[in-house]
Amino acid sequence: MGSPGVALGDIPSVDMMTELLRRLKCSSKPDKRLILVGPPGSGKGTQSPIIKDEFCLCHLATGDMLRAAVAAKTPLGIKAKEAMNKGELVSDDLVVGIIDEAIKKPSCQKGFILDGFPRTVVQAQKLDEMLEKQGAKIDKVLDFAIDDSILEERITGRWIHPSSGRSYHTKFAPPKVTGLDDVTGEPLIQRKDDTAEVLKSRLGAFHRQTEPVINYYAKKGVLAQLHAEKPPKEVTAEVLKALS
Ligand code: AP5
């Protein structure tokens, strides 16, 4: 709430009260460090805002961070663009650097949701090293298990509101007005990599490079498997049960 340089007196009372109530609610929540892992379209981005609000965590989605860097044409974005458009993973060093910086932010004080990270065993090992330095560890890894055959329809029907990250689906979660964000009324867009063709290579990368990450956390005893093919509300119920 409020940005640097905004006087307290200029913040509307209702915003201030909402923020105070949020902080009060959050103060009683236990810290949680979570990872969401699953193939493209399995529902990680759909469930993240719900988990974030319920447990007062920060949401760190490496895909969103990289797309912002590509749009801003930063040196990181320039390096990441080609791999992302082809549905391949960007290098471990690039994403590890972004996460190392992001988890130290004040908004991650109560813990975090890592959405789309780690995606390789090397990334998982580096994350463990970062957390060890803070005397922390991962509490739970939610595995969005789903059959590949369901994902093409989910991916090709997805529409995004770029600035908020809100995601819609023409069939499963349509916006109130076609093509427009429910909250701001701004236009929705489709991601460059959300085509049937690029999905094939994203799924290839998932099975080859990310599935071993699931085994890595299973061995540590922190894995919870979800039935991600179920309707969104039923998946939410499974998530909340796994985190209770
Ligand atoms: P990223 O942005 O992380 O994409 P992804 O993992 O492929 O995941 P998606 O965002 O496509 O899927 P989602 O699970 O969030 O699905 P959603 O909830 O939107 O990564 C993109 C790229 O960045 C990578 O390919 C790579 O190049 C790079 N990258 C990122 N992280 C990296 C890393 N750590 N290392 C290296 N490279 C990295 O759901 C999809 C649709 O289905 C939506 O329309 C939604 O409304 C609908 N839906 C959701 N749940 C349900 C349900 N239960 N029933 C019916 N419909 C549903």
Tab-separated table of C-alpha atoms and ligand atoms in Angstrom:
chain	number	residue	atom	x	y	z
A	1	MET	CA	0.000	0.000	0.000
A	2	GLY	CA	1.290	3.455	-0.877
A	3	SER	CA	4.518	4.057	-2.765
A	4	PRO	CA	7.710	5.781	-1.636
A	5	GLY	CA	7.081	9.497	-1.402
A	6	VAL	CA	3.288	9.193	-0.752
A	7	ALA	CA	2.325	10.990	2.496
A	8	LEU	CA	0.353	8.865	4.970
A	9	GLY	CA	-2.386	11.532	5.055
A	10	ASP	CA	-2.929	11.120	1.305
A	11	ILE	CA	-3.780	7.411	1.603
A	12	PRO	CA	-7.577	6.876	1.652
A	13	SER	CA	-8.800	5.635	5.087
A	14	VAL	CA	-10.498	2.623	3.556
A	15	ASP	CA	-7.190	1.475	1.958
A	16	MET	CA	-5.363	2.001	5.245
A	17	MET	CA	-7.989	-0.005	7.189
A	18	THR	CA	-7.921	-2.830	4.612
A	19	GLU	CA	-4.127	-2.999	4.885
A	20	LEU	CA	-4.223	-2.945	8.705
A	21	LEU	CA	-6.792	-5.767	8.768
A	22	ARG	CA	-4.661	-7.750	6.304
A	23	ARG	CA	-1.565	-7.336	8.476
A	24	LEU	CA	-3.514	-8.327	11.600
A	25	LYS	CA	-4.796	-11.492	9.898
A	26	CYS	CA	-1.309	-12.291	8.552
A	27	SER	CA	0.439	-11.871	11.919
A	28	SER	CA	-1.223	-15.089	13.187
A	29	LYS	CA	-0.257	-17.175	10.128
A	30	PRO	CA	2.719	-19.530	10.334
A	31	ASP	CA	5.630	-18.979	7.914
A	32	LYS	CA	5.529	-21.214	4.818
A	33	ARG	CA	7.996	-21.848	2.035
A	34	LEU	CA	6.264	-23.603	-0.844
A	35	ILE	CA	7.079	-24.850	-4.319
A	36	LEU	CA	4.485	-25.475	-7.050
A	37	VAL	CA	5.665	-27.925	-9.690
A	38	GLY	CA	3.758	-29.223	-12.705
A	39	PRO	CA	3.667	-29.134	-16.498
A	40	PRO	CA	2.536	-26.071	-18.488
A	41	GLY	CA	-1.191	-25.488	-17.992
A	42	SER	CA	-1.493	-27.689	-14.904
A	43	GLY	CA	-2.952	-24.786	-12.871
A	44	LYS	CA	0.014	-23.441	-10.873
A	45	GLY	CA	-0.704	-19.822	-11.823
A	46	THR	CA	-4.450	-20.292	-11.182
A	47	GLN	CA	-3.996	-21.591	-7.620
A	48	SER	CA	-1.092	-19.277	-6.629
A	49	PRO	CA	-3.142	-16.104	-5.868
A	50	ILE	CA	-5.483	-18.139	-3.641
A	51	ILE	CA	-2.572	-19.654	-1.673
A	52	LYS	CA	-0.867	-16.251	-1.502
A	53	ASP	CA	-3.936	-14.593	0.068
A	54	GLU	CA	-4.733	-17.490	2.394
A	55	PHE	CA	-1.230	-17.732	3.890
A	56	CYS	CA	0.113	-14.156	3.342
A	57	LEU	CA	3.029	-15.268	1.178
A	58	CYS	CA	4.801	-13.620	-1.722
A	59	HIS	CA	4.280	-15.207	-5.153
A	60	LEU	CA	7.451	-15.596	-7.208
A	61	ALA	CA	6.775	-16.891	-10.722
A	62	THR	CA	9.986	-17.139	-12.734
A	63	GLY	CA	8.008	-17.244	-16.007
A	64	ASP	CA	6.290	-13.900	-15.179
A	65	MET	CA	9.604	-12.352	-14.079
A	66	LEU	CA	11.321	-13.468	-17.277
A	67	ARG	CA	8.432	-12.237	-19.488
A	68	ALA	CA	8.641	-8.823	-17.740
A	69	ALA	CA	12.394	-8.747	-18.451
A	70	VAL	CA	11.790	-9.678	-22.118
A	71	ALA	CA	9.146	-6.922	-22.465
A	72	ALA	CA	11.499	-4.364	-20.878
A	73	LYS	CA	14.390	-5.566	-23.099
A	74	THR	CA	16.729	-5.799	-20.082
A	75	PRO	CA	20.035	-7.722	-20.527
A	76	LEU	CA	18.357	-10.674	-18.727
A	77	GLY	CA	15.325	-10.469	-21.058
A	78	ILE	CA	17.527	-10.375	-24.166
A	79	LYS	CA	19.319	-13.544	-23.006
A	80	ALA	CA	16.075	-15.356	-22.069
A	81	LYS	CA	13.866	-14.470	-25.063
A	82	GLU	CA	15.007	-17.044	-27.613
A	83	ALA	CA	14.811	-20.062	-25.269
A	84	MET	CA	11.372	-19.005	-24.013
A	85	ASN	CA	9.897	-18.570	-27.487
A	86	LYS	CA	11.117	-22.063	-28.406
A	87	GLY	CA	9.678	-23.604	-25.211
A	88	GLU	CA	13.122	-24.457	-23.844
A	89	LEU	CA	14.424	-23.661	-20.357
A	90	VAL	CA	16.629	-20.620	-19.876
A	91	SER	CA	19.986	-21.216	-18.168
A	92	ASP	CA	20.095	-22.181	-14.484
A	93	ASP	CA	22.391	-19.237	-13.644
A	94	LEU	CA	19.890	-16.655	-14.916
A	95	VAL	CA	16.899	-17.933	-12.927
A	96	VAL	CA	18.867	-18.774	-9.765
A	97	GLY	CA	20.095	-15.158	-9.696
A	98	ILE	CA	16.529	-13.774	-9.945
A	99	ILE	CA	15.222	-15.994	-7.143
A	100	ASP	CA	18.189	-15.382	-4.835
A	101	GLU	CA	17.405	-11.651	-4.981
A	102	ALA	CA	13.613	-11.996	-4.830
A	103	ILE	CA	13.295	-14.199	-1.710
A	104	LYS	CA	15.103	-11.555	0.354
A	105	LYS	CA	12.341	-8.953	-0.282
A	106	PRO	CA	10.289	-7.756	2.736
A	107	SER	CA	7.085	-9.033	1.079
A	108	CYS	CA	8.532	-12.574	1.348
A	109	GLN	CA	9.041	-12.249	5.129
A	110	LYS	CA	6.210	-14.732	5.946
A	111	GLY	CA	7.493	-17.088	3.265
A	112	PHE	CA	6.980	-17.591	-0.448
A	113	ILE	CA	5.347	-19.550	-3.237
A	114	LEU	CA	7.843	-20.522	-5.922
A	115	ASP	CA	5.835	-21.059	-9.120
A	116	GLY	CA	7.912	-22.534	-11.959
A	117	PHE	CA	11.141	-22.779	-9.914
A	118	PRO	CA	13.135	-24.974	-9.412
A	119	ARG	CA	12.806	-26.661	-12.804
A	120	THR	CA	16.073	-28.616	-12.785
A	121	VAL	CA	17.852	-30.578	-10.050
A	122	VAL	CA	20.716	-28.040	-10.200
A	123	GLN	CA	18.197	-25.244	-9.448
A	124	ALA	CA	16.791	-27.297	-6.528
A	125	GLN	CA	20.277	-27.796	-5.067
A	126	LYS	CA	21.105	-24.084	-5.424
A	127	LEU	CA	17.814	-23.197	-3.712
A	128	ASP	CA	18.679	-25.487	-0.789
A	129	GLU	CA	22.039	-23.690	-0.470
A	130	MET	CA	20.323	-20.251	-0.461
A	131	LEU	CA	17.839	-21.334	2.209
A	132	GLU	CA	20.498	-22.982	4.366
A	133	LYS	CA	22.259	-19.602	4.576
A	134	GLN	CA	19.010	-18.145	6.006
A	135	GLY	CA	18.500	-21.105	8.366
A	136	ALA	CA	15.326	-21.985	6.429
A	137	LYS	CA	14.004	-24.912	4.385
A	138	ILE	CA	11.181	-25.837	2.010
A	139	ASP	CA	8.017	-26.865	3.901
A	140	LYS	CA	5.971	-28.375	1.086
A	141	VAL	CA	6.145	-29.079	-2.645
A	142	LEU	CA	2.768	-29.271	-4.405
A	143	ASP	CA	2.936	-31.579	-7.419
A	144	PHE	CA	0.248	-30.632	-9.985
A	145	ALA	CA	-0.009	-34.117	-11.485
A	146	ILE	CA	-1.993	-34.267	-14.739
A	147	ASP	CA	-2.048	-36.200	-17.995
A	148	ASP	CA	-0.405	-34.439	-20.977
A	149	SER	CA	-3.511	-35.006	-23.144
A	150	ILE	CA	-5.540	-32.442	-21.108
A	151	LEU	CA	-3.025	-29.623	-21.471
A	152	GLU	CA	-3.341	-28.522	-25.108
A	153	GLU	CA	-6.930	-27.314	-24.646
A	154	ARG	CA	-5.988	-25.480	-21.442
A	155	ILE	CA	-2.947	-23.772	-23.002
A	156	THR	CA	-4.440	-22.744	-26.354
A	157	GLY	CA	-7.604	-21.354	-24.667
A	158	ARG	CA	-5.719	-19.269	-22.096
A	159	TRP	CA	-5.872	-15.432	-22.130
A	160	ILE	CA	-3.785	-13.265	-19.802
A	161	HIS	CA	-4.034	-9.773	-18.335
A	162	PRO	CA	-0.326	-8.906	-18.586
A	163	SER	CA	0.050	-6.294	-15.841
A	164	SER	CA	-1.722	-8.270	-13.074
A	165	GLY	CA	-0.975	-11.810	-14.299
A	166	ARG	CA	-4.697	-12.697	-14.067
A	167	SER	CA	-5.434	-15.647	-16.277
A	168	TYR	CA	-8.671	-16.623	-18.061
A	169	HIS	CA	-9.809	-19.465	-20.290
A	170	THR	CA	-12.293	-19.221	-23.162
A	171	LYS	CA	-14.105	-22.360	-21.917
A	172	PHE	CA	-13.106	-23.023	-18.285
A	173	ALA	CA	-12.785	-19.477	-16.857
A	174	PRO	CA	-14.166	-16.919	-19.364
A	175	PRO	CA	-13.927	-13.182	-18.571
A	176	LYS	CA	-17.221	-11.285	-18.055
A	177	VAL	CA	-16.640	-9.451	-21.373
A	178	THR	CA	-14.814	-11.382	-24.107
A	179	GLY	CA	-11.208	-10.210	-24.494
A	180	LEU	CA	-11.254	-7.828	-21.490
A	181	ASP	CA	-9.932	-8.112	-17.932
A	182	ASP	CA	-12.750	-8.322	-15.329
A	183	VAL	CA	-11.106	-5.849	-12.920
A	184	THR	CA	-9.561	-3.157	-15.143
A	185	GLY	CA	-11.436	-3.644	-18.458
A	186	GLU	CA	-8.036	-3.678	-20.212
A	187	PRO	CA	-7.410	-5.999	-23.203
A	188	LEU	CA	-6.287	-9.585	-22.617
A	189	ILE	CA	-3.456	-11.153	-24.623
A	190	GLN	CA	-2.266	-14.653	-25.542
A	191	ARG	CA	1.300	-15.702	-24.641
A	192	LYS	CA	3.713	-16.248	-27.564
A	193	ASP	CA	4.543	-19.748	-26.283
A	194	ASP	CA	0.890	-20.792	-25.835
A	195	THR	CA	0.627	-22.653	-29.156
A	196	ALA	CA	0.141	-26.402	-29.680
A	197	GLU	CA	3.546	-26.516	-31.428
A	198	VAL	CA	5.590	-24.815	-28.669
A	199	LEU	CA	3.656	-26.764	-26.005
A	200	LYS	CA	5.234	-29.981	-27.357
A	201	SER	CA	8.717	-28.716	-26.596
A	202	ARG	CA	7.654	-27.239	-23.201
A	203	LEU	CA	6.275	-30.664	-22.249
A	204	GLY	CA	9.480	-32.316	-23.470
A	205	ALA	CA	11.523	-30.016	-21.218
A	206	PHE	CA	9.175	-30.758	-18.306
A	207	HIS	CA	9.503	-34.541	-18.575
A	208	ARG	CA	13.254	-34.488	-19.205
A	209	GLN	CA	14.436	-31.760	-16.829
A	210	THR	CA	11.710	-31.083	-14.244
A	211	GLU	CA	10.325	-34.518	-13.377
A	212	PRO	CA	13.616	-35.420	-11.608
A	213	VAL	CA	12.944	-32.390	-9.346
A	214	ILE	CA	9.722	-34.093	-8.175
A	215	ASN	CA	11.738	-37.197	-7.148
A	216	TYR	CA	14.310	-34.951	-5.444
A	217	TYR	CA	11.626	-33.567	-3.091
A	218	ALA	CA	9.801	-36.907	-2.714
A	219	LYS	CA	13.023	-38.282	-1.182
A	220	LYS	CA	13.033	-35.379	1.292
A	221	GLY	CA	9.470	-36.288	2.370
A	222	VAL	CA	7.909	-32.897	1.523
A	223	LEU	CA	5.921	-33.797	-1.610
A	224	ALA	CA	2.100	-33.610	-1.814
A	225	GLN	CA	0.505	-34.890	-5.015
A	226	LEU	CA	-2.619	-33.137	-6.340
A	227	HIS	CA	-5.188	-34.311	-8.898
A	228	ALA	CA	-4.697	-31.296	-11.165
A	229	GLU	CA	-7.149	-32.577	-13.802
A	230	LYS	CA	-10.080	-31.806	-11.445
A	231	PRO	CA	-12.078	-28.526	-11.706
A	232	PRO	CA	-10.310	-25.477	-10.165
A	233	LYS	CA	-12.363	-25.383	-6.928
A	234	GLU	CA	-11.673	-29.063	-6.233
A	235	VAL	CA	-7.951	-28.501	-6.824
A	236	THR	CA	-8.086	-25.573	-4.348
A	237	ALA	CA	-9.676	-27.858	-1.743
A	238	GLU	CA	-6.840	-30.391	-2.226
A	239	VAL	CA	-4.227	-27.609	-1.950
A	240	LEU	CA	-5.682	-26.270	1.316
A	241	LYS	CA	-5.870	-29.791	2.748
A	242	ALA	CA	-2.228	-30.458	1.839
A	243	LEU	CA	-1.162	-27.205	3.523
A	244	SER	CA	-3.279	-27.524	6.679
B	1	AP5	P1	6.073	-20.403	-17.029
B	1	AP5	O1	5.499	-19.050	-17.191
B	1	AP5	O2	6.473	-20.859	-15.668
B	1	AP5	O3	5.102	-21.430	-17.754
B	1	AP5	P2	4.710	-22.938	-17.432
B	1	AP5	O4	5.399	-23.634	-16.313
B	1	AP5	O5	4.818	-23.561	-18.758
B	1	AP5	O6	3.339	-22.822	-16.777
B	1	AP5	P3	2.100	-22.077	-17.313
B	1	AP5	O7	2.106	-20.664	-16.845
B	1	AP5	O8	1.931	-22.275	-18.780
B	1	AP5	O9	0.956	-22.962	-16.631
B	1	AP5	P4	0.221	-22.901	-15.233
B	1	AP5	O10	0.462	-24.211	-14.550
B	1	AP5	O11	0.537	-21.659	-14.444
B	1	AP5	O12	-1.279	-22.898	-15.760
B	1	AP5	P5	-2.480	-21.869	-15.487
B	1	AP5	O13	-2.841	-21.853	-14.043
B	1	AP5	O14	-2.264	-20.553	-16.159
B	1	AP5	O15	7.421	-20.547	-17.922
B	1	AP5	C1	7.491	-20.057	-19.243
B	1	AP5	C2	8.912	-20.207	-19.773
B	1	AP5	O16	9.841	-19.442	-18.963
B	1	AP5	C3	9.500	-21.618	-19.752
B	1	AP5	O17	9.108	-22.374	-20.883
B	1	AP5	C4	11.010	-21.325	-19.710
B	1	AP5	O18	11.501	-20.969	-20.980
B	1	AP5	C5	11.103	-20.093	-18.824
B	1	AP5	N1	11.304	-20.441	-17.402
B	1	AP5	C6	10.449	-20.159	-16.379
B	1	AP5	N2	10.945	-20.614	-15.206
B	1	AP5	C7	12.142	-21.184	-15.496
B	1	AP5	C8	13.117	-21.855	-14.695
B	1	AP5	N3	12.947	-22.020	-13.376
B	1	AP5	N4	14.220	-22.328	-15.331
B	1	AP5	C9	14.408	-22.170	-16.655
B	1	AP5	N5	13.514	-21.563	-17.469
B	1	AP5	C10	12.387	-21.067	-16.891
B	1	AP5	O19	-3.647	-22.660	-16.270
B	1	AP5	C11	-3.638	-22.764	-17.681
B	1	AP5	C12	-5.075	-22.523	-18.225
B	1	AP5	O20	-5.942	-23.559	-17.757
B	1	AP5	C13	-5.676	-21.200	-17.772
B	1	AP5	O21	-6.362	-20.634	-18.850
B	1	AP5	C14	-6.636	-21.584	-16.636
B	1	AP5	O22	-7.759	-20.752	-16.602
B	1	AP5	C15	-7.017	-23.022	-16.985
B	1	AP5	N6	-7.116	-23.869	-15.797
B	1	AP5	C16	-6.299	-23.845	-14.704
B	1	AP5	N7	-6.692	-24.778	-13.806
B	1	AP5	C17	-7.749	-25.418	-14.358
B	1	AP5	C18	-8.593	-26.514	-13.938
B	1	AP5	N8	-8.402	-27.110	-12.751
B	1	AP5	N9	-9.589	-26.928	-14.776
B	1	AP5	C19	-9.778	-26.316	-15.980
B	1	AP5	N10	-9.022	-25.273	-16.437
B	1	AP5	C20	-8.021	-24.833	-15.642
